[in-house]
PDB file of C-alpha atoms in Angstrom:
ATOM      1  CA  MET E 622     -13.972  -7.094   1.971  1.00  0.00           C
ATOM      2  CA  THR E 623     -13.965 -10.760   2.953  1.00  0.00           C
ATOM      3  CA  VAL E 624     -11.330 -13.279   3.833  1.00  0.00           C
ATOM      4  CA  ALA E 625     -11.258 -16.150   1.410  1.00  0.00           C
ATOM      5  CA  PRO E 626      -9.943 -19.438   2.761  1.00  0.00           C
ATOM      6  CA  THR E 627      -6.969 -21.015   1.103  1.00  0.00           C
ATOM      7  CA  ALA E 628      -5.747 -24.564   1.227  1.00  0.00           C
ATOM      8  CA  THR E 629      -3.031 -25.410   3.724  1.00  0.00           C
ATOM      9  CA  SER E 630      -0.256 -27.526   2.313  1.00  0.00           C
ATOM     10  CA  PRO E 631       1.462 -30.129   4.516  1.00  0.00           C
ATOM     11  CA  ARG E 632       4.793 -28.394   3.965  1.00  0.00           C
ATOM     12  CA  THR E 633       3.711 -25.029   5.411  1.00  0.00           C
ATOM     13  CA  LYS E 634       1.208 -26.258   7.966  1.00  0.00           C
ATOM     14  CA  ASN E 635       3.742 -27.336  10.544  1.00  0.00           C
ATOM     15  CA  ARG E 636       6.765 -25.182   9.835  1.00  0.00           C
ATOM     16  CA  LEU E 637       7.796 -21.871   8.367  1.00  0.00           C
ATOM     17  CA  PRO E 638      10.388 -21.424   5.617  1.00  0.00           C
ATOM     18  CA  GLY E 639      13.973 -21.818   6.767  1.00  0.00           C
ATOM     19  CA  SER E 640      14.768 -18.133   6.248  1.00  0.00           C
ATOM     20  CA  SER E 641      12.045 -17.073   8.692  1.00  0.00           C
ATOM     21  CA  ARG E 642      14.323 -17.408  11.737  1.00  0.00           C
ATOM     22  CA  LEU E 643      16.818 -14.903  10.340  1.00  0.00           C
ATOM     23  CA  SER E 644      14.005 -12.600   9.250  1.00  0.00           C
ATOM     24  CA  TRP E 645      12.435 -12.809  12.701  1.00  0.00           C
ATOM     25  CA  THR E 646      15.772 -12.054  14.384  1.00  0.00           C
ATOM     26  CA  VAL E 647      16.381  -8.965  12.241  1.00  0.00           C
ATOM     27  CA  MET E 648      12.788  -7.790  12.719  1.00  0.00           C
ATOM     28  CA  THR E 649      13.018  -8.270  16.483  1.00  0.00           C
ATOM     29  CA  LEU E 650      16.330  -6.451  16.848  1.00  0.00           C
ATOM     30  CA  VAL E 651      15.111  -3.521  14.755  1.00  0.00           C
ATOM     31  CA  SER E 652      11.852  -3.408  16.730  1.00  0.00           C
ATOM     32  CA  LEU E 653      13.624  -3.405  20.087  1.00  0.00           C
ATOM     33  CA  VAL E 654      16.096  -0.719  19.005  1.00  0.00           C
ATOM     34  CA  VAL E 655      13.341   1.574  17.751  1.00  0.00           C
ATOM     35  CA  ALA E 656      11.098   0.895  20.747  1.00  0.00           C
ATOM     36  CA  GLY E 657      13.927   1.396  23.211  1.00  0.00           C
ATOM     37  CA  TYR E 658      15.901   4.265  21.729  1.00  0.00           C
ATOM     38  CA  PHE E 659      13.490   6.339  19.690  1.00  0.00           C
ATOM     39  CA  ALA E 660      10.687   6.027  22.242  1.00  0.00           C
ATOM     40  CA  GLY E 661      12.995   6.252  25.240  1.00  0.00           C
ATOM     41  CA  GLN E 662      14.518   9.531  24.104  1.00  0.00           C
ATOM     42  CA  TYR E 663      11.299  11.318  25.064  1.00  0.00           C
ATOM     43  CA  ALA E 664      11.807  10.254  28.683  1.00  0.00           C
ATOM     44  CA  THR E 665      15.015  12.315  28.935  1.00  0.00           C
ATOM     45  CA  GLY E 666      13.301  15.692  29.363  1.00  0.00           C
ATOM     46  CA  THR E 667      10.229  17.812  28.786  1.00  0.00           C
ATOM     47  CA  LEU E 668       8.961  18.465  25.291  1.00  0.00           C
ATOM     48  CA  GLN E 669      10.238  22.031  25.588  1.00  0.00           C
ATOM     49  CA  SER E 670      13.774  20.960  26.516  1.00  0.00           C
ATOM     50  CA  LEU E 671      13.754  18.209  23.897  1.00  0.00           C
ATOM     51  CA  SER E 672      12.546  20.711  21.321  1.00  0.00           C
ATOM     52  CA  ALA E 673      15.513  22.961  22.058  1.00  0.00           C
ATOM     53  CA  ARG E 674      17.776  19.976  21.414  1.00  0.00           C
ATOM     54  CA  GLN E 675      15.861  19.107  18.229  1.00  0.00           C
ATOM     55  CA  ILE E 676      14.949  15.633  19.467  1.00  0.00           C
ATOM     56  CA  GLY E 677      12.501  13.731  17.291  1.00  0.00           C
ATOM     57  CA  LEU E 678       9.033  15.275  17.017  1.00  0.00           C
ATOM     58  CA  ALA E 679       9.343  17.270  20.243  1.00  0.00           C
ATOM     59  CA  ALA E 680       9.356  20.599  18.399  1.00  0.00           C
ATOM     60  CA  SER E 681       6.080  19.704  16.678  1.00  0.00           C
ATOM     61  CA  TYR E 682       4.234  19.108  19.952  1.00  0.00           C
ATOM     62  CA  ALA E 683       6.027  21.315  22.501  1.00  0.00           C
ATOM     63  CA  GLN E 684       3.520  24.147  22.009  1.00  0.00           C
ATOM     64  CA  ARG E 685       0.411  22.039  21.528  1.00  0.00           C
ATOM     65  CA  PRO E 686      -2.464  22.016  24.049  1.00  0.00           C
ATOM     66  CA  PRO E 687      -1.974  19.695  27.055  1.00  0.00           C
ATOM     67  CA  LEU E 688      -4.465  17.104  25.757  1.00  0.00           C
ATOM     68  CA  ILE E 689      -2.541  16.795  22.488  1.00  0.00           C
ATOM     69  CA  GLN E 690       0.732  16.419  24.390  1.00  0.00           C
ATOM     70  CA  ILE E 691      -0.880  13.659  26.468  1.00  0.00           C
ATOM     71  CA  ALA E 692      -1.975  11.929  23.254  1.00  0.00           C
ATOM     72  CA  PHE E 693       1.611  12.240  22.007  1.00  0.00           C
ATOM     73  CA  TYR E 694       3.046  10.529  25.080  1.00  0.00           C
ATOM     74  CA  VAL E 695       0.336   7.853  25.091  1.00  0.00           C
ATOM     75  CA  HIS E 696       1.152   7.098  21.466  1.00  0.00           C
ATOM     76  CA  ILE E 697       4.902   6.949  22.051  1.00  0.00           C
ATOM     77  CA  VAL E 698       4.655   4.649  25.078  1.00  0.00           C
ATOM     78  CA  SER E 699       1.894   2.384  23.733  1.00  0.00           C
ATOM     79  CA  ALA E 700       3.343   2.074  20.232  1.00  0.00           C
ATOM     80  CA  GLY E 701       6.788   1.342  21.683  1.00  0.00           C
ATOM     81  CA  LEU E 702       5.318  -1.391  23.883  1.00  0.00           C
ATOM     82  CA  ALA E 703       3.396  -2.942  20.965  1.00  0.00           C
ATOM     83  CA  LEU E 704       6.539  -2.855  18.843  1.00  0.00           C
ATOM     84  CA  ALA E 705       8.585  -4.578  21.555  1.00  0.00           C
ATOM     85  CA  ILE E 706       5.958  -7.259  22.254  1.00  0.00           C
ATOM     86  CA  GLY E 707       4.832  -7.965  18.696  1.00  0.00           C
ATOM     87  CA  PRO E 708       7.715 -10.142  17.427  1.00  0.00           C
ATOM     88  CA  PHE E 709       7.389 -12.569  20.334  1.00  0.00           C
ATOM     89  CA  GLN E 710       3.791 -13.317  19.406  1.00  0.00           C
ATOM     90  CA  PHE E 711       5.095 -15.122  16.324  1.00  0.00           C
ATOM     91  CA  VAL E 712       7.432 -17.479  18.196  1.00  0.00           C
ATOM     92  CA  ARG E 713       6.119 -20.987  17.662  1.00  0.00           C
ATOM     93  CA  ALA E 714       7.677 -22.331  20.871  1.00  0.00           C
ATOM     94  CA  VAL E 715       5.878 -19.736  22.984  1.00  0.00           C
ATOM     95  CA  ARG E 716       2.538 -20.482  21.334  1.00  0.00           C
ATOM     96  CA  ARG E 717       2.904 -24.234  21.861  1.00  0.00           C
ATOM     97  CA  ARG E 718       4.726 -24.506  25.188  1.00  0.00           C
ATOM     98  CA  ARG E 719       3.516 -21.353  26.937  1.00  0.00           C
ATOM     99  CA  PRO E 720      -0.010 -20.713  25.616  1.00  0.00           C
ATOM    100  CA  GLY E 721      -0.885 -18.733  28.734  1.00  0.00           C
ATOM    101  CA  ALA E 722       2.054 -16.391  28.190  1.00  0.00           C
ATOM    102  CA  HIS E 723       1.096 -16.071  24.523  1.00  0.00           C
ATOM    103  CA  ARG E 724      -2.462 -15.073  25.467  1.00  0.00           C
ATOM    104  CA  TRP E 725      -1.365 -12.500  28.029  1.00  0.00           C
ATOM    105  CA  LEU E 726       1.215 -11.015  25.683  1.00  0.00           C
ATOM    106  CA  GLY E 727      -1.514 -10.870  23.043  1.00  0.00           C
ATOM    107  CA  ARG E 728      -3.854  -9.012  25.377  1.00  0.00           C
ATOM    108  CA  LEU E 729      -1.123  -6.546  26.269  1.00  0.00           C
ATOM    109  CA  TYR E 730      -0.286  -6.097  22.585  1.00  0.00           C
ATOM    110  CA  LEU E 731      -3.928  -5.438  21.662  1.00  0.00           C
ATOM    111  CA  ALA E 732      -4.367  -2.979  24.538  1.00  0.00           C
ATOM    112  CA  SER E 733      -1.198  -1.164  23.475  1.00  0.00           C
ATOM    113  CA  VAL E 734      -2.321  -0.998  19.840  1.00  0.00           C
ATOM    114  CA  GLY E 735      -5.752   0.272  20.860  1.00  0.00           C
ATOM    115  CA  SER E 736      -4.230   3.098  22.909  1.00  0.00           C
ATOM    116  CA  ALA E 737      -1.552   3.928  20.335  1.00  0.00           C
ATOM    117  CA  ALA E 738      -3.969   3.902  17.378  1.00  0.00           C
ATOM    118  CA  THR E 739      -6.477   6.145  19.160  1.00  0.00           C
ATOM    119  CA  ALA E 740      -3.775   8.608  20.172  1.00  0.00           C
ATOM    120  CA  GLY E 741      -2.205   8.380  16.712  1.00  0.00           C
ATOM    121  CA  PHE E 742      -5.495   9.297  15.060  1.00  0.00           C
ATOM    122  CA  VAL E 743      -5.751  12.370  17.296  1.00  0.00           C
ATOM    123  CA  MET E 744      -2.164  13.300  16.444  1.00  0.00           C
ATOM    124  CA  ALA E 745      -2.909  13.022  12.715  1.00  0.00           C
ATOM    125  CA  PHE E 746      -4.859  16.289  12.983  1.00  0.00           C
ATOM    126  CA  PHE E 747      -1.722  18.057  14.223  1.00  0.00           C
ATOM    127  CA  ASN E 748       0.966  16.441  12.072  1.00  0.00           C
ATOM    128  CA  THR E 749       3.578  18.529  10.255  1.00  0.00           C
ATOM    129  CA  ALA E 750       3.056  16.960   6.811  1.00  0.00           C
ATOM    130  CA  GLY E 751      -0.254  18.722   6.126  1.00  0.00           C
ATOM    131  CA  MET E 752      -3.132  16.947   4.422  1.00  0.00           C
ATOM    132  CA  VAL E 753      -0.903  14.142   3.174  1.00  0.00           C
ATOM    133  CA  GLY E 754       0.084  13.479   6.766  1.00  0.00           C
ATOM    134  CA  PHE E 755      -3.505  13.635   7.972  1.00  0.00           C
ATOM    135  CA  PHE E 756      -4.726  11.077   5.450  1.00  0.00           C
ATOM    136  CA  GLY E 757      -1.605   8.907   5.613  1.00  0.00           C
ATOM    137  CA  PHE E 758      -1.207   8.745   9.386  1.00  0.00           C
ATOM    138  CA  GLY E 759      -4.965   8.824   9.950  1.00  0.00           C
ATOM    139  CA  ALA E 760      -5.477   5.829   7.651  1.00  0.00           C
ATOM    140  CA  LEU E 761      -2.604   4.034   9.376  1.00  0.00           C
ATOM    141  CA  ALA E 762      -4.225   4.523  12.791  1.00  0.00           C
ATOM    142  CA  LEU E 763      -7.619   3.266  11.613  1.00  0.00           C
ATOM    143  CA  LEU E 764      -6.232   0.234   9.777  1.00  0.00           C
ATOM    144  CA  TRP E 765      -3.964  -0.576  12.694  1.00  0.00           C
ATOM    145  CA  ALA E 766      -6.911  -0.710  15.075  1.00  0.00           C
ATOM    146  CA  TRP E 767      -9.098  -2.585  12.561  1.00  0.00           C
ATOM    147  CA  THR E 768      -6.603  -5.345  11.719  1.00  0.00           C
ATOM    148  CA  SER E 769      -5.879  -5.877  15.415  1.00  0.00           C
ATOM    149  CA  TYR E 770      -9.593  -6.106  16.189  1.00  0.00           C
ATOM    150  CA  ARG E 771     -10.080  -8.626  13.383  1.00  0.00           C
ATOM    151  CA  GLY E 772      -7.252 -10.700  14.828  1.00  0.00           C
ATOM    152  CA  TYR E 773      -8.920 -10.613  18.253  1.00  0.00           C
ATOM    153  CA  ARG E 774     -12.320 -11.512  16.827  1.00  0.00           C
ATOM    154  CA  ALA E 775     -10.848 -14.411  14.832  1.00  0.00           C
ATOM    155  CA  ILE E 776      -9.249 -16.011  17.888  1.00  0.00           C
ATOM    156  CA  ARG E 777     -12.440 -15.562  19.893  1.00  0.00           C
ATOM    157  CA  GLU E 778     -14.218 -17.509  17.158  1.00  0.00           C
ATOM    158  CA  GLY E 779     -11.558 -20.232  17.215  1.00  0.00           C
ATOM    159  CA  ASP E 780     -10.307 -19.393  13.713  1.00  0.00           C
ATOM    160  CA  PHE E 781      -6.576 -19.801  14.308  1.00  0.00           C
ATOM    161  CA  ALA E 782      -5.522 -19.420  10.662  1.00  0.00           C
ATOM    162  CA  SER E 783      -7.380 -16.125  10.231  1.00  0.00           C
ATOM    163  CA  HIS E 784      -6.067 -14.965  13.607  1.00  0.00           C
ATOM    164  CA  ARG E 785      -2.491 -15.496  12.443  1.00  0.00           C
ATOM    165  CA  ALA E 786      -3.165 -13.718   9.153  1.00  0.00           C
ATOM    166  CA  TRP E 787      -4.743 -10.685  10.805  1.00  0.00           C
ATOM    167  CA  MET E 788      -1.990 -10.418  13.394  1.00  0.00           C
ATOM    168  CA  ILE E 789       0.632 -10.472  10.653  1.00  0.00           C
ATOM    169  CA  ARG E 790      -1.192  -7.536   9.081  1.00  0.00           C
ATOM    170  CA  SER E 791      -1.471  -5.808  12.453  1.00  0.00           C
ATOM    171  CA  PHE E 792       2.229  -6.094  13.190  1.00  0.00           C
ATOM    172  CA  ALA E 793       3.095  -4.980   9.663  1.00  0.00           C
ATOM    173  CA  LEU E 794       1.368  -1.710  10.582  1.00  0.00           C
ATOM    174  CA  THR E 795       3.069  -1.641  13.985  1.00  0.00           C
ATOM    175  CA  PHE E 796       6.368  -1.938  12.113  1.00  0.00           C
ATOM    176  CA  ALA E 797       5.591   1.372  10.396  1.00  0.00           C
ATOM    177  CA  ALA E 798       7.657   3.008  13.148  1.00  0.00           C
ATOM    178  CA  PRO E 799      10.934   1.421  11.990  1.00  0.00           C
ATOM    179  CA  THR E 800      10.118   1.710   8.286  1.00  0.00           C
ATOM    180  CA  LEU E 801       9.298   5.397   8.682  1.00  0.00           C
ATOM    181  CA  ARG E 802      12.806   5.997   9.987  1.00  0.00           C
ATOM    182  CA  LEU E 803      14.352   3.824   7.296  1.00  0.00           C
ATOM    183  CA  TRP E 804      12.522   5.815   4.612  1.00  0.00           C
ATOM    184  CA  LEU E 805      13.614   9.097   6.180  1.00  0.00           C
ATOM    185  CA  GLY E 806      17.252   8.034   6.044  1.00  0.00           C
ATOM    186  CA  LEU E 807      16.906   6.772   2.482  1.00  0.00           C
ATOM    187  CA  LEU E 808      15.143   9.896   1.217  1.00  0.00           C
ATOM    188  CA  ILE E 809      17.626  12.212   2.903  1.00  0.00           C
ATOM    189  CA  GLY E 810      20.432  10.161   1.356  1.00  0.00           C
ATOM    190  CA  VAL E 811      18.849  10.471  -2.098  1.00  0.00           C
ATOM    191  CA  GLN E 812      18.663  14.241  -1.743  1.00  0.00           C
ATOM    192  CA  THR E 813      22.300  14.364  -0.671  1.00  0.00           C
ATOM    193  CA  LEU E 814      23.452  12.220  -3.587  1.00  0.00           C
ATOM    194  CA  ALA E 815      21.389  14.357  -5.955  1.00  0.00           C
ATOM    195  CA  GLY E 816      23.380  17.409  -4.870  1.00  0.00           C
ATOM    196  CA  SER E 817      20.529  19.186  -3.089  1.00  0.00           C
ATOM    197  CA  GLN E 818      21.455  22.609  -1.722  1.00  0.00           C
ATOM    198  CA  ALA E 819      18.885  22.350   1.066  1.00  0.00           C
ATOM    199  CA  ASP E 820      20.090  22.330   4.656  1.00  0.00           C
ATOM    200  CA  GLY E 821      19.575  19.386   6.978  1.00  0.00           C
ATOM    201  CA  GLN E 822      16.208  20.548   8.320  1.00  0.00           C
ATOM    202  CA  GLN E 823      14.863  21.204   4.835  1.00  0.00           C
ATOM    203  CA  MET E 824      15.970  17.754   3.687  1.00  0.00           C
ATOM    204  CA  LEU E 825      14.238  16.234   6.699  1.00  0.00           C
ATOM    205  CA  ASP E 826      11.045  18.176   5.984  1.00  0.00           C
ATOM    206  CA  ASN E 827      11.115  17.103   2.332  1.00  0.00           C
ATOM    207  CA  ALA E 828      11.579  13.482   3.314  1.00  0.00           C
ATOM    208  CA  TYR E 829       8.938  13.611   6.050  1.00  0.00           C
ATOM    209  CA  ALA E 830       6.356  14.875   3.562  1.00  0.00           C
ATOM    210  CA  SER E 831       6.643  11.552   1.709  1.00  0.00           C
ATOM    211  CA  VAL E 832       6.507   9.054   4.558  1.00  0.00           C
ATOM    212  CA  PRO E 833       2.870   9.226   5.792  1.00  0.00           C
ATOM    213  CA  PHE E 834       1.967   6.549   3.228  1.00  0.00           C
ATOM    214  CA  LEU E 835       5.402   5.101   2.462  1.00  0.00           C
ATOM    215  CA  CYS E 836       5.909   4.004   6.054  1.00  0.00           C
ATOM    216  CA  TRP E 837       3.067   1.466   5.946  1.00  0.00           C
ATOM    217  CA  LEU E 838       1.791   0.718   2.422  1.00  0.00           C
ATOM    218  CA  PRO E 839       4.826  -1.423   1.448  1.00  0.00           C
ATOM    219  CA  ASN E 840       4.529  -3.199   4.815  1.00  0.00           C
ATOM    220  CA  ILE E 841       0.998  -4.325   3.985  1.00  0.00           C
ATOM    221  CA  VAL E 842       2.143  -5.661   0.616  1.00  0.00           C
ATOM    222  CA  VAL E 843       4.919  -7.659   2.294  1.00  0.00           C
ATOM    223  CA  ALA E 844       2.451  -8.909   4.914  1.00  0.00           C
ATOM    224  CA  GLU E 845       0.094 -10.248   2.231  1.00  0.00           C
ATOM    225  CA  LEU E 846       2.984 -12.015   0.513  1.00  0.00           C
ATOM    226  CA  MET E 847       3.944 -13.614   3.823  1.00  0.00           C
ATOM    227  CA  ILE E 848       0.332 -14.664   4.434  1.00  0.00           C
ATOM    228  CA  ARG E 849       0.079 -16.292   1.032  1.00  0.00           C
ATOM    229  CA  ARG E 850       3.447 -17.996   1.465  1.00  0.00           C
ATOM    230  CA  ARG E 851       2.169 -19.555   4.674  1.00  0.00           C
ATOM    231  CA  ASP E 852      -1.130 -20.588   3.047  1.00  0.00           C
ATOM    232  CA  LEU E 853      -3.130 -18.479   5.496  1.00  0.00           C
ATOM    233  CA  PRO E 854      -6.473 -16.871   4.572  1.00  0.00           C
ATOM    234  CA  GLY E 855      -5.858 -14.001   2.149  1.00  0.00           C
ATOM    235  CA  LEU E 856      -7.839 -10.849   1.517  1.00  0.00           C
ATOM    236  CA  ARG E 857     -10.446 -10.691  -1.216  1.00  0.00           C
ATOM    237  CA  PHE E 858     -12.257  -7.526  -2.254  1.00  0.00           C
ATOM    238  CA  SER E 859     -15.369  -9.294  -3.514  1.00  0.00           C
ATOM    239  CA  THR E 860     -17.534 -12.232  -2.541  1.00  0.00           C
ATOM    240  CA  SER E 861     -17.502 -13.760  -6.012  1.00  0.00           C
ATOM    241  CA  THR E 862     -14.970 -16.432  -5.073  1.00  0.00           C
ATOM    242  CA  VAL E 863     -16.950 -17.485  -2.023  1.00  0.00           C
ATOM    243  CA  GLN E 864     -20.206 -17.452  -3.987  1.00  0.00           C
ATOM    244  CA  GLN E 865     -18.679 -19.622  -6.690  1.00  0.00           C
ATOM    245  CA  GLN E 866     -17.496 -22.075  -4.079  1.00  0.00           C
ATOM    246  CA  THR E 867     -20.873 -22.301  -2.339  1.00  0.00           C
ATOM    247  CA  ALA E 868     -23.139 -22.162  -5.425  1.00  0.00           C
ATOM    248  CA  PRO E 869     -24.511 -25.533  -6.511  1.00  0.00           C
ATOM    249  CA  SER E 870     -22.894 -26.946  -9.628  1.00  0.00           C
ATOM    250  CA  SER E 871     -24.952 -26.984 -12.809  1.00  0.00           C
ATOM    251  CA  GLU E 872     -23.185 -30.098 -14.030  1.00  0.00           C
ATOM    252  CA  PRO E 873     -24.891 -33.426 -13.372  1.00  0.00           C
ATOM    253  CA  SER E 874     -23.366 -35.662 -10.778  1.00  0.00           C
ATOM    254  CA  PRO E 875     -21.606 -38.765 -12.102  1.00  0.00           C
TER     255      PRO E 875
END
């Protein structure tokens, strides 16, 4: 897979579409709510006590070995931090007026993603959605780490356009935490409207079995659309385009 350069139009080079401010505000509020509430709920007690109260995924990890419980907490804290920091990396004013703050926030974001992705990959072996969960959440963890690394490597090489593109992809995967919960609510609502006779826990289990891929695949599609809209380097799955651009022309020069 290579990144093929695209032309940057004068209209999108210096500013984003007018609707981006509203989109950013909604994204930021959702991110902060999920990072604060859904991650913070695990600080209100032990996994055993939270399990008795049926809080989040506590019941799934309350009886796991200590190392797996540590991975769970590392994932919750690190992913919550990445989710809270991520939106502010896209603020143009911060990048231009406070480049030092932007760099330090970026380092903290990358460190958080690295910890959360590693712990998330470990947790994928112990998820409650079976093999679908292993492949779905495992792929999410690997792609999350990979896109973030590519963003880091691009900025180290001074490729600002590719850096922006890769960080959009990275945060799209970070945003899997909110979209997972949105999908759970939607799928439970669909079952209710369909007249399902299952109880609440069964509906939740049915919905959870579908989200290991749903929580992040649509995010990546949206991220690529955003990247193209901003005329940033897009993904290509072959080198044919690059080869065609670099191959000498067979037509005689005028």
